[in-house]
Amino acid sequence: MNSELRRRATGIRLVIFDVDGVLTDGRLHVHCDGTESKSFNVRDGHGIKLLRESGIEAAIISGRRSESVVHRMRDLGVEHVYLGIEDKLQAFQELLEKTGLDPNQVAYVGDDIVDLPVMRRIGLAIAVADADAFVLEHAHWRTPRQGGRGAARDACEMILQAQGALAPLRARYVS
């Protein structure tokens, strides 16, 4: 990790995740009755739990509404859930007001151009490995793995490592 990335990651107090293409692989499973379902990576979920255990808040801002996201975020203890959001920048401003954080204390993990308005105004913009090429140009860091396949865990662990919290969190599992 280079010094500029470490500097940006060290001050992060909130990580915002897009859902489709970040916490999922971007595919929608549409059933015969019109309902939808999504597949989430369990390791990504544990990464979010590790963030929260270290005192870093997590949030979701998604353009789509989905009951499966509501249930998954509840399971993970994510309190800040914004679904069906057309203007992600407005939701971001609400989050800043609610948390009292400065934009430099926020990281955003995205994959598509609708994420750019927020990604361009924060301390740490992260794009998943298979993000849109234009989004990758505007990211401070690119995850090694693709959306829905461990990218969120990559982002969580990179931030925790920069803050010196990853090794102690991992040590609990081997002692």
PDB file of C-alpha atoms in Angstrom:
ATOM      1  CA  MET A   1       0.000   0.000   0.000  1.00  0.00           C
ATOM      2  CA  ASN A   2       1.502   3.332  -1.003  1.00  0.00           C
ATOM      3  CA  SER A   3       1.762   6.233   1.449  1.00  0.00           C
ATOM      4  CA  GLU A   4      -1.001   8.287  -0.208  1.00  0.00           C
ATOM      5  CA  LEU A   5      -3.484   5.404  -0.009  1.00  0.00           C
ATOM      6  CA  ARG A   6      -2.477   4.720   3.607  1.00  0.00           C
ATOM      7  CA  ARG A   7      -2.975   8.402   4.476  1.00  0.00           C
ATOM      8  CA  ARG A   8      -6.442   8.421   2.941  1.00  0.00           C
ATOM      9  CA  ALA A   9      -7.486   5.141   4.585  1.00  0.00           C
ATOM     10  CA  THR A  10      -6.183   6.017   8.028  1.00  0.00           C
ATOM     11  CA  GLY A  11      -8.809   8.687   8.674  1.00  0.00           C
ATOM     12  CA  ILE A  12     -11.851   6.706   7.485  1.00  0.00           C
ATOM     13  CA  ARG A  13     -14.745   6.518   9.965  1.00  0.00           C
ATOM     14  CA  LEU A  14     -17.548   5.532   7.570  1.00  0.00           C
ATOM     15  CA  VAL A  15     -17.603   3.236   4.545  1.00  0.00           C
ATOM     16  CA  ILE A  16     -20.504   3.541   2.122  1.00  0.00           C
ATOM     17  CA  PHE A  17     -21.227   0.619  -0.190  1.00  0.00           C
ATOM     18  CA  ASP A  18     -23.275   0.515  -3.346  1.00  0.00           C
ATOM     19  CA  VAL A  19     -25.215  -2.756  -3.541  1.00  0.00           C
ATOM     20  CA  ASP A  20     -25.658  -4.035  -7.108  1.00  0.00           C
ATOM     21  CA  GLY A  21     -22.246  -4.729  -8.593  1.00  0.00           C
ATOM     22  CA  VAL A  22     -20.448  -4.220  -5.271  1.00  0.00           C
ATOM     23  CA  LEU A  23     -22.105  -6.372  -2.597  1.00  0.00           C
ATOM     24  CA  THR A  24     -23.605  -8.507  -5.368  1.00  0.00           C
ATOM     25  CA  ASP A  25     -22.207  -9.512  -8.734  1.00  0.00           C
ATOM     26  CA  GLY A  26     -24.717  -7.182 -10.374  1.00  0.00           C
ATOM     27  CA  ARG A  27     -27.094  -9.872 -11.569  1.00  0.00           C
ATOM     28  CA  LEU A  28     -30.773  -9.710 -10.632  1.00  0.00           C
ATOM     29  CA  HIS A  29     -32.684 -12.937 -10.149  1.00  0.00           C
ATOM     30  CA  VAL A  30     -36.242 -12.196 -11.319  1.00  0.00           C
ATOM     31  CA  HIS A  31     -38.729 -14.896 -10.383  1.00  0.00           C
ATOM     32  CA  CYS A  32     -41.919 -15.890 -12.241  1.00  0.00           C
ATOM     33  CA  ASP A  33     -44.053 -13.849  -9.844  1.00  0.00           C
ATOM     34  CA  GLY A  34     -41.974 -10.721 -10.497  1.00  0.00           C
ATOM     35  CA  THR A  35     -40.116 -10.785  -7.191  1.00  0.00           C
ATOM     36  CA  GLU A  36     -36.362 -10.389  -7.191  1.00  0.00           C
ATOM     37  CA  SER A  37     -33.578 -11.901  -5.150  1.00  0.00           C
ATOM     38  CA  LYS A  38     -29.874 -11.190  -4.825  1.00  0.00           C
ATOM     39  CA  SER A  39     -26.842 -13.226  -3.826  1.00  0.00           C
ATOM     40  CA  PHE A  40     -24.469 -11.801  -1.228  1.00  0.00           C
ATOM     41  CA  ASN A  41     -20.954 -12.978  -0.439  1.00  0.00           C
ATOM     42  CA  VAL A  42     -20.676 -14.117   3.184  1.00  0.00           C
ATOM     43  CA  ARG A  43     -17.047 -12.980   3.390  1.00  0.00           C
ATOM     44  CA  ASP A  44     -18.067  -9.462   2.361  1.00  0.00           C
ATOM     45  CA  GLY A  45     -20.566  -9.497   5.205  1.00  0.00           C
ATOM     46  CA  HIS A  46     -17.910 -10.537   7.683  1.00  0.00           C
ATOM     47  CA  GLY A  47     -15.689  -7.717   6.413  1.00  0.00           C
ATOM     48  CA  ILE A  48     -18.460  -5.251   7.222  1.00  0.00           C
ATOM     49  CA  LYS A  49     -18.776  -6.784  10.692  1.00  0.00           C
ATOM     50  CA  LEU A  50     -15.020  -6.374  11.200  1.00  0.00           C
ATOM     51  CA  LEU A  51     -15.296  -2.705  10.233  1.00  0.00           C
ATOM     52  CA  ARG A  52     -18.055  -2.161  12.758  1.00  0.00           C
ATOM     53  CA  GLU A  53     -16.097  -4.006  15.471  1.00  0.00           C
ATOM     54  CA  SER A  54     -13.201  -1.612  14.940  1.00  0.00           C
ATOM     55  CA  GLY A  55     -15.475   1.429  15.298  1.00  0.00           C
ATOM     56  CA  ILE A  56     -15.968   2.234  11.611  1.00  0.00           C
ATOM     57  CA  GLU A  57     -19.574   2.702  10.541  1.00  0.00           C
ATOM     58  CA  ALA A  58     -21.024   1.177   7.390  1.00  0.00           C
ATOM     59  CA  ALA A  59     -23.772   2.483   5.135  1.00  0.00           C
ATOM     60  CA  ILE A  60     -25.583   1.471   1.973  1.00  0.00           C
ATOM     61  CA  ILE A  61     -26.737   3.784  -0.797  1.00  0.00           C
ATOM     62  CA  SER A  62     -28.501   1.983  -3.620  1.00  0.00           C
ATOM     63  CA  GLY A  63     -30.597   3.089  -6.543  1.00  0.00           C
ATOM     64  CA  ARG A  64     -32.808   0.020  -6.209  1.00  0.00           C
ATOM     65  CA  ARG A  65     -35.239  -1.021  -3.498  1.00  0.00           C
ATOM     66  CA  SER A  66     -34.955  -4.599  -2.339  1.00  0.00           C
ATOM     67  CA  GLU A  67     -36.307  -6.410   0.705  1.00  0.00           C
ATOM     68  CA  SER A  68     -33.381  -8.829   0.510  1.00  0.00           C
ATOM     69  CA  VAL A  69     -31.015  -5.880   1.052  1.00  0.00           C
ATOM     70  CA  VAL A  70     -33.083  -4.693   4.023  1.00  0.00           C
ATOM     71  CA  HIS A  71     -32.844  -8.152   5.607  1.00  0.00           C
ATOM     72  CA  ARG A  72     -29.136  -8.584   4.864  1.00  0.00           C
ATOM     73  CA  MET A  73     -28.204  -5.169   6.269  1.00  0.00           C
ATOM     74  CA  ARG A  74     -30.274  -5.818   9.382  1.00  0.00           C
ATOM     75  CA  ASP A  75     -28.382  -9.107   9.859  1.00  0.00           C
ATOM     76  CA  LEU A  76     -25.080  -7.238   9.565  1.00  0.00           C
ATOM     77  CA  GLY A  77     -26.147  -4.439  11.913  1.00  0.00           C
ATOM     78  CA  VAL A  78     -25.829  -1.737   9.239  1.00  0.00           C
ATOM     79  CA  GLU A  79     -27.934   1.178  10.476  1.00  0.00           C
ATOM     80  CA  HIS A  80     -27.584   3.595   7.560  1.00  0.00           C
ATOM     81  CA  VAL A  81     -29.549   2.063   4.675  1.00  0.00           C
ATOM     82  CA  TYR A  82     -30.680   4.241   1.765  1.00  0.00           C
ATOM     83  CA  LEU A  83     -32.606   2.337  -0.916  1.00  0.00           C
ATOM     84  CA  GLY A  84     -34.375   3.524  -4.062  1.00  0.00           C
ATOM     85  CA  ILE A  85     -32.137   6.584  -4.175  1.00  0.00           C
ATOM     86  CA  GLU A  86     -31.991   8.501  -7.438  1.00  0.00           C
ATOM     87  CA  ASP A  87     -29.677  11.204  -6.096  1.00  0.00           C
ATOM     88  CA  LYS A  88     -26.875   9.477  -4.212  1.00  0.00           C
ATOM     89  CA  LEU A  89     -25.229  12.817  -3.497  1.00  0.00           C
ATOM     90  CA  GLN A  90     -28.267  13.966  -1.527  1.00  0.00           C
ATOM     91  CA  ALA A  91     -28.243  10.752   0.534  1.00  0.00           C
ATOM     92  CA  PHE A  92     -24.516  11.270   1.125  1.00  0.00           C
ATOM     93  CA  GLN A  93     -25.166  14.811   2.424  1.00  0.00           C
ATOM     94  CA  GLU A  94     -27.838  13.431   4.780  1.00  0.00           C
ATOM     95  CA  LEU A  95     -25.353  10.846   6.052  1.00  0.00           C
ATOM     96  CA  LEU A  96     -22.756  13.541   6.737  1.00  0.00           C
ATOM     97  CA  GLU A  97     -25.311  15.554   8.700  1.00  0.00           C
ATOM     98  CA  LYS A  98     -26.499  12.497  10.621  1.00  0.00           C
ATOM     99  CA  THR A  99     -22.995  11.289  11.519  1.00  0.00           C
ATOM    100  CA  GLY A 100     -21.257  14.651  11.884  1.00  0.00           C
ATOM    101  CA  LEU A 101     -18.384  13.401   9.740  1.00  0.00           C
ATOM    102  CA  ASP A 102     -16.237  15.343   7.310  1.00  0.00           C
ATOM    103  CA  PRO A 103     -16.195  14.019   3.689  1.00  0.00           C
ATOM    104  CA  ASN A 104     -12.495  13.142   4.128  1.00  0.00           C
ATOM    105  CA  GLN A 105     -13.514  10.626   6.809  1.00  0.00           C
ATOM    106  CA  VAL A 106     -15.672   8.710   4.343  1.00  0.00           C
ATOM    107  CA  ALA A 107     -14.854   5.925   1.881  1.00  0.00           C
ATOM    108  CA  TYR A 108     -17.200   4.845  -0.886  1.00  0.00           C
ATOM    109  CA  VAL A 109     -17.115   1.516  -2.727  1.00  0.00           C
ATOM    110  CA  GLY A 110     -18.757   1.697  -6.146  1.00  0.00           C
ATOM    111  CA  ASP A 111     -18.815   0.203  -9.602  1.00  0.00           C
ATOM    112  CA  ASP A 112     -20.789   2.413 -11.984  1.00  0.00           C
ATOM    113  CA  ILE A 113     -21.093   6.012 -13.117  1.00  0.00           C
ATOM    114  CA  VAL A 114     -24.035   6.721 -10.788  1.00  0.00           C
ATOM    115  CA  ASP A 115     -21.537   6.349  -7.919  1.00  0.00           C
ATOM    116  CA  LEU A 116     -19.175   9.048  -9.207  1.00  0.00           C
ATOM    117  CA  PRO A 117     -20.892  12.120  -7.719  1.00  0.00           C
ATOM    118  CA  VAL A 118     -20.178  10.760  -4.239  1.00  0.00           C
ATOM    119  CA  MET A 119     -16.837   9.129  -5.083  1.00  0.00           C
ATOM    120  CA  ARG A 120     -15.444  12.458  -6.285  1.00  0.00           C
ATOM    121  CA  ARG A 121     -16.237  14.213  -2.985  1.00  0.00           C
ATOM    122  CA  ILE A 122     -14.850  11.867  -0.363  1.00  0.00           C
ATOM    123  CA  GLY A 123     -11.579  10.922   1.244  1.00  0.00           C
ATOM    124  CA  LEU A 124     -11.250   7.466  -0.285  1.00  0.00           C
ATOM    125  CA  ALA A 125     -12.926   6.357  -3.527  1.00  0.00           C
ATOM    126  CA  ILE A 126     -12.752   2.605  -4.099  1.00  0.00           C
ATOM    127  CA  ALA A 127     -13.836   0.834  -7.285  1.00  0.00           C
ATOM    128  CA  VAL A 128     -14.376  -2.911  -7.522  1.00  0.00           C
ATOM    129  CA  ALA A 129     -12.136  -4.785  -9.958  1.00  0.00           C
ATOM    130  CA  ASP A 130     -14.846  -5.121 -12.601  1.00  0.00           C
ATOM    131  CA  ALA A 131     -16.158  -1.555 -12.293  1.00  0.00           C
ATOM    132  CA  ASP A 132     -16.936   0.568 -15.329  1.00  0.00           C
ATOM    133  CA  ALA A 133     -13.666   1.779 -16.902  1.00  0.00           C
ATOM    134  CA  PHE A 134     -14.607   5.434 -16.404  1.00  0.00           C
ATOM    135  CA  VAL A 135     -15.228   4.794 -12.699  1.00  0.00           C
ATOM    136  CA  LEU A 136     -11.830   3.106 -12.389  1.00  0.00           C
ATOM    137  CA  GLU A 137     -10.214   6.304 -13.693  1.00  0.00           C
ATOM    138  CA  HIS A 138     -11.672   8.234 -10.747  1.00  0.00           C
ATOM    139  CA  ALA A 139     -10.917   5.748  -7.970  1.00  0.00           C
ATOM    140  CA  HIS A 140      -8.081   6.073  -5.486  1.00  0.00           C
ATOM    141  CA  TRP A 141      -7.904   2.266  -5.234  1.00  0.00           C
ATOM    142  CA  ARG A 142      -9.189  -0.768  -7.123  1.00  0.00           C
ATOM    143  CA  THR A 143     -10.065  -3.977  -5.290  1.00  0.00           C
ATOM    144  CA  PRO A 144      -8.337  -7.177  -6.381  1.00  0.00           C
ATOM    145  CA  ARG A 145     -11.660  -9.040  -6.556  1.00  0.00           C
ATOM    146  CA  GLN A 146     -14.876  -8.371  -8.444  1.00  0.00           C
ATOM    147  CA  GLY A 147     -18.150  -7.093  -7.052  1.00  0.00           C
ATOM    148  CA  GLY A 148     -20.085  -9.773  -5.177  1.00  0.00           C
ATOM    149  CA  ARG A 149     -16.987 -11.963  -5.138  1.00  0.00           C
ATOM    150  CA  GLY A 150     -15.051 -10.506  -2.209  1.00  0.00           C
ATOM    151  CA  ALA A 151     -14.497  -6.905  -3.331  1.00  0.00           C
ATOM    152  CA  ALA A 152     -16.211  -5.448  -0.271  1.00  0.00           C
ATOM    153  CA  ARG A 153     -14.037  -7.624   1.980  1.00  0.00           C
ATOM    154  CA  ASP A 154     -10.949  -6.374   0.106  1.00  0.00           C
ATOM    155  CA  ALA A 155     -12.004  -2.776   0.772  1.00  0.00           C
ATOM    156  CA  CYS A 156     -12.715  -3.428   4.454  1.00  0.00           C
ATOM    157  CA  GLU A 157      -9.412  -5.197   5.028  1.00  0.00           C
ATOM    158  CA  MET A 158      -7.390  -2.543   3.202  1.00  0.00           C
ATOM    159  CA  ILE A 159      -8.851   0.181   5.439  1.00  0.00           C
ATOM    160  CA  LEU A 160      -8.403  -1.902   8.585  1.00  0.00           C
ATOM    161  CA  GLN A 161      -4.809  -2.695   7.624  1.00  0.00           C
ATOM    162  CA  ALA A 162      -4.014   0.992   7.079  1.00  0.00           C
ATOM    163  CA  GLN A 163      -5.419   1.759  10.518  1.00  0.00           C
ATOM    164  CA  GLY A 164      -3.441  -1.032  12.203  1.00  0.00           C
ATOM    165  CA  ALA A 165      -6.639  -2.856  13.191  1.00  0.00           C
ATOM    166  CA  LEU A 166      -6.577  -5.857  10.857  1.00  0.00           C
ATOM    167  CA  ALA A 167      -3.882  -7.931  12.567  1.00  0.00           C
ATOM    168  CA  PRO A 168      -5.485  -7.671  16.051  1.00  0.00           C
ATOM    169  CA  LEU A 169      -8.892  -8.570  14.631  1.00  0.00           C
ATOM    170  CA  ARG A 170      -7.444 -11.607  12.856  1.00  0.00           C
ATOM    171  CA  ALA A 171      -5.452 -12.652  15.943  1.00  0.00           C
ATOM    172  CA  ARG A 172      -8.680 -13.370  17.820  1.00  0.00           C
ATOM    173  CA  TYR A 173      -9.311 -16.265  15.464  1.00  0.00           C
ATOM    174  CA  VAL A 174      -5.988 -18.005  15.975  1.00  0.00           C
ATOM    175  CA  SER A 175      -5.319 -17.545  19.676  1.00  0.00           C
TER     176      SER A 175
END
